[in-house]
XYZ file of C-alpha atoms in Angstrom:
339
model
C -0.534 -22.128 -37.188
C -3.932 -22.915 -38.523
C -3.196 -25.696 -40.826
C -5.705 -27.031 -43.233
C -6.637 -30.730 -43.355
C -8.752 -31.479 -46.461
C -10.685 -34.626 -46.454
C -9.521 -35.369 -49.938
C -10.721 -37.557 -52.636
C -10.310 -40.620 -50.428
C -13.672 -39.810 -48.748
C -15.548 -39.666 -52.096
C -18.632 -41.781 -51.729
C -19.184 -43.181 -55.113
C -16.727 -45.995 -54.564
C -19.121 -47.472 -51.930
C -22.495 -46.183 -53.108
C -22.232 -46.990 -56.823
C -23.747 -43.624 -57.784
C -23.394 -43.167 -61.579
C -22.197 -39.956 -63.089
C -24.358 -38.072 -65.536
C -23.731 -35.046 -67.679
C -25.320 -32.037 -66.110
C -25.351 -28.274 -66.716
C -25.452 -27.640 -63.026
C -22.838 -25.108 -61.993
C -22.605 -24.974 -58.200
C -20.944 -22.140 -56.079
C -20.020 -22.984 -52.482
C -19.785 -19.613 -50.801
C -18.797 -19.252 -47.127
C -19.281 -15.882 -45.227
C -15.614 -15.119 -45.514
C -12.230 -16.710 -45.175
C -12.133 -19.421 -42.420
C -10.415 -22.789 -42.132
C -13.642 -24.640 -41.343
C -14.986 -24.120 -44.914
C -11.847 -25.348 -46.752
C -13.255 -28.904 -46.900
C -15.980 -27.452 -49.190
C -13.436 -27.037 -51.963
C -12.645 -30.727 -52.204
C -16.201 -31.596 -51.626
C -17.178 -29.520 -54.671
C -14.427 -31.103 -56.760
C -15.540 -34.671 -55.800
C -19.138 -33.909 -56.346
C -18.476 -32.484 -59.797
C -16.555 -35.501 -60.779
C -18.842 -38.088 -59.245
C -22.161 -36.655 -60.339
C -21.085 -35.180 -63.726
C -21.739 -31.588 -62.771
C -20.541 -28.770 -65.038
C -18.651 -27.494 -61.950
C -18.817 -27.055 -58.262
C -16.456 -24.288 -57.133
C -15.464 -22.886 -53.747
C -15.789 -19.156 -53.862
C -14.679 -17.032 -50.867
C -15.472 -13.445 -50.167
C -12.390 -11.397 -49.506
C -13.570 -10.445 -45.950
C -16.234 -11.206 -43.450
C -18.744 -8.491 -44.514
C -22.303 -9.056 -45.633
C -21.882 -6.666 -48.475
C -18.727 -8.425 -49.775
C -20.596 -11.771 -49.814
C -23.697 -10.282 -51.529
C -21.385 -8.602 -54.131
C -19.700 -11.980 -54.773
C -23.022 -13.890 -55.109
C -24.353 -11.347 -57.653
C -21.147 -11.600 -59.712
C -21.435 -15.381 -59.677
C -24.906 -15.202 -61.163
C -23.505 -13.342 -64.155
C -20.867 -15.946 -64.571
C -23.534 -18.705 -65.100
C -23.653 -20.323 -61.657
C -27.178 -21.748 -61.094
C -26.860 -23.419 -57.685
C -25.664 -21.823 -54.531
C -24.628 -23.355 -51.222
C -24.318 -20.399 -48.909
C -23.190 -19.863 -45.352
C -25.292 -16.852 -44.365
C -23.253 -13.829 -43.568
C -26.236 -12.926 -41.445
C -29.193 -15.155 -40.780
C -31.664 -12.319 -41.536
C -29.559 -10.043 -43.769
C -28.713 -12.822 -46.270
C -32.373 -13.791 -46.853
C -32.784 -11.008 -49.478
C -29.979 -12.094 -51.629
C -30.862 -15.778 -51.449
C -34.398 -14.903 -52.474
C -32.952 -12.968 -55.403
C -30.797 -15.913 -56.405
C -33.828 -18.146 -56.428
C -35.577 -15.514 -58.462
C -33.145 -16.007 -61.264
C -34.144 -19.700 -61.455
C -31.255 -20.948 -59.320
C -31.406 -23.415 -56.501
C -30.157 -22.125 -53.125
C -29.608 -23.707 -49.728
C -28.027 -22.552 -46.500
C -24.984 -24.518 -45.487
C -23.287 -24.766 -42.067
C -25.569 -22.029 -40.792
C -29.257 -21.270 -41.353
C -31.292 -18.478 -42.508
C -34.199 -17.231 -40.559
C -37.510 -18.432 -41.951
C -39.108 -17.546 -44.212
C -36.683 -17.729 -47.123
C -36.481 -19.308 -50.519
C -33.671 -21.618 -49.429
C -34.799 -25.235 -50.035
C -33.313 -26.276 -46.638
C -30.414 -25.685 -44.199
C -27.830 -28.362 -43.637
C -25.274 -28.026 -40.985
C -24.067 -29.224 -37.630
C -26.783 -29.307 -34.935
C -24.468 -26.776 -33.125
C -26.456 -26.878 -29.880
C -26.325 -30.577 -29.668
C -22.600 -30.640 -30.477
C -21.828 -28.119 -27.724
C -24.098 -30.045 -25.270
C -22.367 -33.362 -25.997
C -18.912 -31.721 -25.899
C -19.652 -30.219 -22.470
C -20.812 -33.558 -21.228
C -17.545 -35.158 -22.436
C -15.573 -32.501 -20.683
C -17.402 -32.904 -17.358
C -17.086 -36.689 -17.541
C -13.236 -36.163 -17.979
C -13.364 -34.083 -14.817
C -15.009 -36.957 -12.980
C -18.349 -35.293 -12.913
C -19.623 -31.744 -12.936
C -20.580 -31.082 -9.330
C -18.712 -27.934 -8.215
C -16.517 -27.759 -11.334
C -15.723 -24.441 -12.938
C -15.532 -24.236 -16.715
C -14.848 -21.529 -19.249
C -16.306 -21.352 -22.814
C -14.436 -19.911 -25.735
C -16.541 -19.496 -28.835
C -17.302 -17.758 -32.109
C -18.653 -14.673 -33.736
C -21.735 -13.205 -32.108
C -23.146 -12.361 -35.568
C -23.226 -16.161 -36.263
C -26.534 -17.484 -34.915
C -24.759 -20.749 -34.089
C -22.891 -18.995 -31.275
C -26.002 -18.237 -29.170
C -27.157 -21.799 -29.618
C -23.770 -23.072 -28.386
C -23.624 -20.702 -25.379
C -27.104 -21.833 -24.287
C -26.209 -25.515 -24.799
C -22.997 -25.312 -22.724
C -24.958 -23.562 -19.959
C -27.519 -26.234 -19.988
C -25.134 -29.182 -19.868
C -23.138 -27.532 -17.116
C -26.188 -26.622 -15.056
C -27.659 -30.136 -15.288
C -24.356 -31.618 -13.968
C -23.936 -29.068 -11.157
C -21.037 -27.263 -12.837
C -20.574 -23.530 -13.306
C -19.615 -21.678 -16.541
C -17.581 -18.984 -14.868
C -16.643 -17.142 -18.112
C -17.837 -16.972 -21.677
C -15.539 -15.231 -24.198
C -17.127 -14.886 -27.624
C -16.336 -13.067 -30.869
C -12.839 -14.554 -30.992
C -12.947 -16.845 -34.096
C -9.960 -15.068 -35.622
C -6.331 -15.386 -34.652
C -5.642 -11.927 -33.151
C -8.609 -11.628 -30.783
C -8.308 -15.351 -29.840
C -4.602 -15.095 -28.983
C -5.129 -11.786 -27.013
C -8.217 -12.847 -24.922
C -7.517 -16.515 -24.262
C -3.879 -15.969 -23.255
C -4.755 -13.007 -21.057
C -7.544 -14.926 -19.397
C -5.481 -17.977 -18.672
C -2.582 -15.911 -17.434
C -4.840 -14.355 -14.834
C -7.311 -17.161 -14.075
C -5.879 -20.543 -14.915
C -5.764 -21.627 -11.248
C -9.548 -21.033 -10.954
C -10.412 -23.165 -14.038
C -11.171 -26.903 -14.001
C -12.149 -27.186 -17.678
C -12.354 -25.496 -21.053
C -14.919 -26.033 -23.759
C -14.355 -24.414 -27.113
C -17.041 -24.353 -29.772
C -15.303 -22.552 -32.767
C -12.221 -23.466 -34.799
C -9.748 -20.692 -33.928
C -10.375 -20.507 -30.230
C -9.936 -24.270 -30.131
C -6.508 -24.065 -31.688
C -5.367 -21.095 -29.567
C -6.546 -22.668 -26.304
C -4.827 -25.928 -27.117
C -1.619 -24.112 -27.810
C -1.974 -22.034 -24.651
C -2.280 -25.237 -22.525
C 0.649 -26.716 -24.223
C 2.798 -23.563 -23.509
C 1.972 -23.506 -19.860
C 2.384 -27.276 -19.675
C -0.946 -27.678 -17.986
C -2.624 -31.077 -18.085
C -4.638 -30.516 -15.054
C -7.076 -28.282 -16.916
C -9.220 -30.500 -19.151
C -10.315 -29.251 -22.499
C -12.675 -30.348 -25.251
C -12.317 -28.571 -28.556
C -14.008 -28.618 -31.893
C -13.097 -29.481 -35.540
C -9.858 -31.080 -36.927
C -7.047 -28.608 -37.088
C -3.630 -30.446 -36.914
C -2.664 -28.406 -33.855
C -5.653 -29.488 -31.996
C -5.382 -33.157 -33.010
C -1.777 -33.257 -31.904
C -2.690 -31.667 -28.571
C -5.251 -34.535 -28.043
C -2.516 -37.143 -28.813
C -0.136 -35.441 -26.420
C -2.627 -35.239 -23.587
C -3.101 -31.482 -23.404
C -6.603 -31.741 -24.817
C -9.115 -34.447 -23.825
C -10.806 -34.659 -27.296
C -12.558 -32.768 -29.982
C -16.085 -32.596 -31.417
C -15.813 -33.321 -35.139
C -18.169 -31.585 -37.579
C -18.823 -32.522 -41.215
C -18.116 -29.704 -43.593
C -17.045 -32.153 -46.336
C -20.381 -33.960 -46.195
C -22.281 -30.656 -46.300
C -20.554 -29.545 -49.488
C -20.623 -32.982 -51.220
C -24.228 -33.852 -50.384
C -25.381 -30.236 -50.890
C -23.900 -30.258 -54.465
C -25.640 -33.590 -55.081
C -28.985 -32.304 -53.813
C -28.746 -29.103 -55.751
C -28.241 -30.957 -59.004
C -31.103 -33.251 -58.300
C -33.354 -30.322 -57.670
C -32.309 -28.686 -60.923
C -33.013 -31.881 -62.852
C -36.622 -31.904 -61.665
C -36.668 -33.575 -58.251
C -38.625 -31.812 -55.572
C -38.539 -31.695 -51.788
C -40.820 -34.253 -50.239
C -43.774 -32.848 -48.631
C -43.202 -35.077 -45.624
C -39.405 -34.636 -45.508
C -38.355 -35.141 -41.830
C -36.708 -31.822 -41.352
C -35.639 -30.782 -37.809
C -36.292 -27.419 -36.333
C -33.970 -24.995 -34.671
C -34.181 -21.402 -33.581
C -33.956 -20.081 -37.124
C -35.723 -22.569 -39.404
C -38.076 -25.548 -39.691
C -36.153 -26.954 -42.608
C -33.001 -28.177 -40.935
C -30.875 -31.251 -41.747
C -28.200 -32.305 -39.280
C -24.903 -33.033 -41.083
C -23.611 -34.918 -38.079
C -21.104 -34.677 -35.254
C -18.980 -37.089 -33.236
C -16.504 -36.957 -30.351
C -12.956 -37.955 -31.034
C -10.632 -38.629 -28.030
C -7.184 -39.887 -27.911
C -8.240 -43.446 -29.141
C -10.119 -42.044 -32.122
C -8.147 -39.019 -33.223
C -5.828 -40.894 -35.546
C -8.702 -42.214 -37.428
C -10.997 -39.212 -37.412
C -11.421 -39.230 -41.181
C -13.046 -42.626 -40.991
C -15.431 -41.324 -38.319
C -16.576 -38.483 -40.612
C -16.722 -40.883 -43.656
C -19.101 -42.978 -41.696
C -21.385 -39.994 -40.943
C -21.288 -38.765 -44.548
C -21.920 -42.229 -46.006
C -24.896 -42.806 -43.744
C -26.475 -39.507 -44.604
C -25.775 -39.758 -48.301
C -27.132 -43.307 -48.649
C -30.570 -42.371 -47.542
C -30.648 -38.644 -48.550
C -32.487 -38.934 -51.856
C -35.132 -41.363 -50.582
C -35.644 -39.310 -47.323
C -35.758 -35.824 -48.681
C -36.392 -35.898 -52.462
C -39.217 -36.960 -54.827
C -37.382 -37.821 -58.104
């Protein structure tokens, strides 16, 4: 059901940036909080970065389950295996600070990827989707598809409550709805896994579909499950905006069951993150006046980009993400690094 779409080597940026590979002893580990389809693009990003920048390696390493202890144990074992750069999705924005600080204490470079640590931490920066902005823009797209928000009733299906991004998304959807005169009549969170998503979304729509004008989903699994649910009941009256690029969701957009999806940029996070980690290990430093953004967790945030893809764009979504990654990469060194 949840099919992977890797961005593949076709997105590799060297072809249009002219970056020259150089031998390096940098050994990058890209470590998510646990198994999840969103992060699979990191695997190809690491492979491409290792090839393009001459890194010793850049490997995707996944904890067996979503537990902070499992992620910490994996990170500790990777140090003993010689990894010296860590791109980490925090299993917990506070609980992961300690292990990241320990990694940096070994002389490694560490950064938070796709989710941030709460300041202060030894992570050089956090790079990920501006999740609040993505949720806000996605809700605006949904309300526009409904002909405006006044009096409309929408529901919000979203991710794990332990993920700090979830609170940002809930607040952003509420804000966009309120500004347009719409009402968020239900938020269902903690369902970014197949079993709870299937159970709760299908039960909710079975009981309340007639009361709903629109659906916004801000996590991968709920987006797929909700798209399938609308297809099964044959409902094109309810408009929906999803997130990410699962094949099930993209096909639902093409078939008219989903209005569109908010694309994120996991490939760019992994690729550019690996590039930056190597540069920092080779002696570059973070610019004192680097134009970091702030969010609820950190003042060292870099937005990896987001864009809406509707039926006219969904067939060419990779190009949309290439464009975002290319733009960020081309100016990354001059913007954030002193080399």
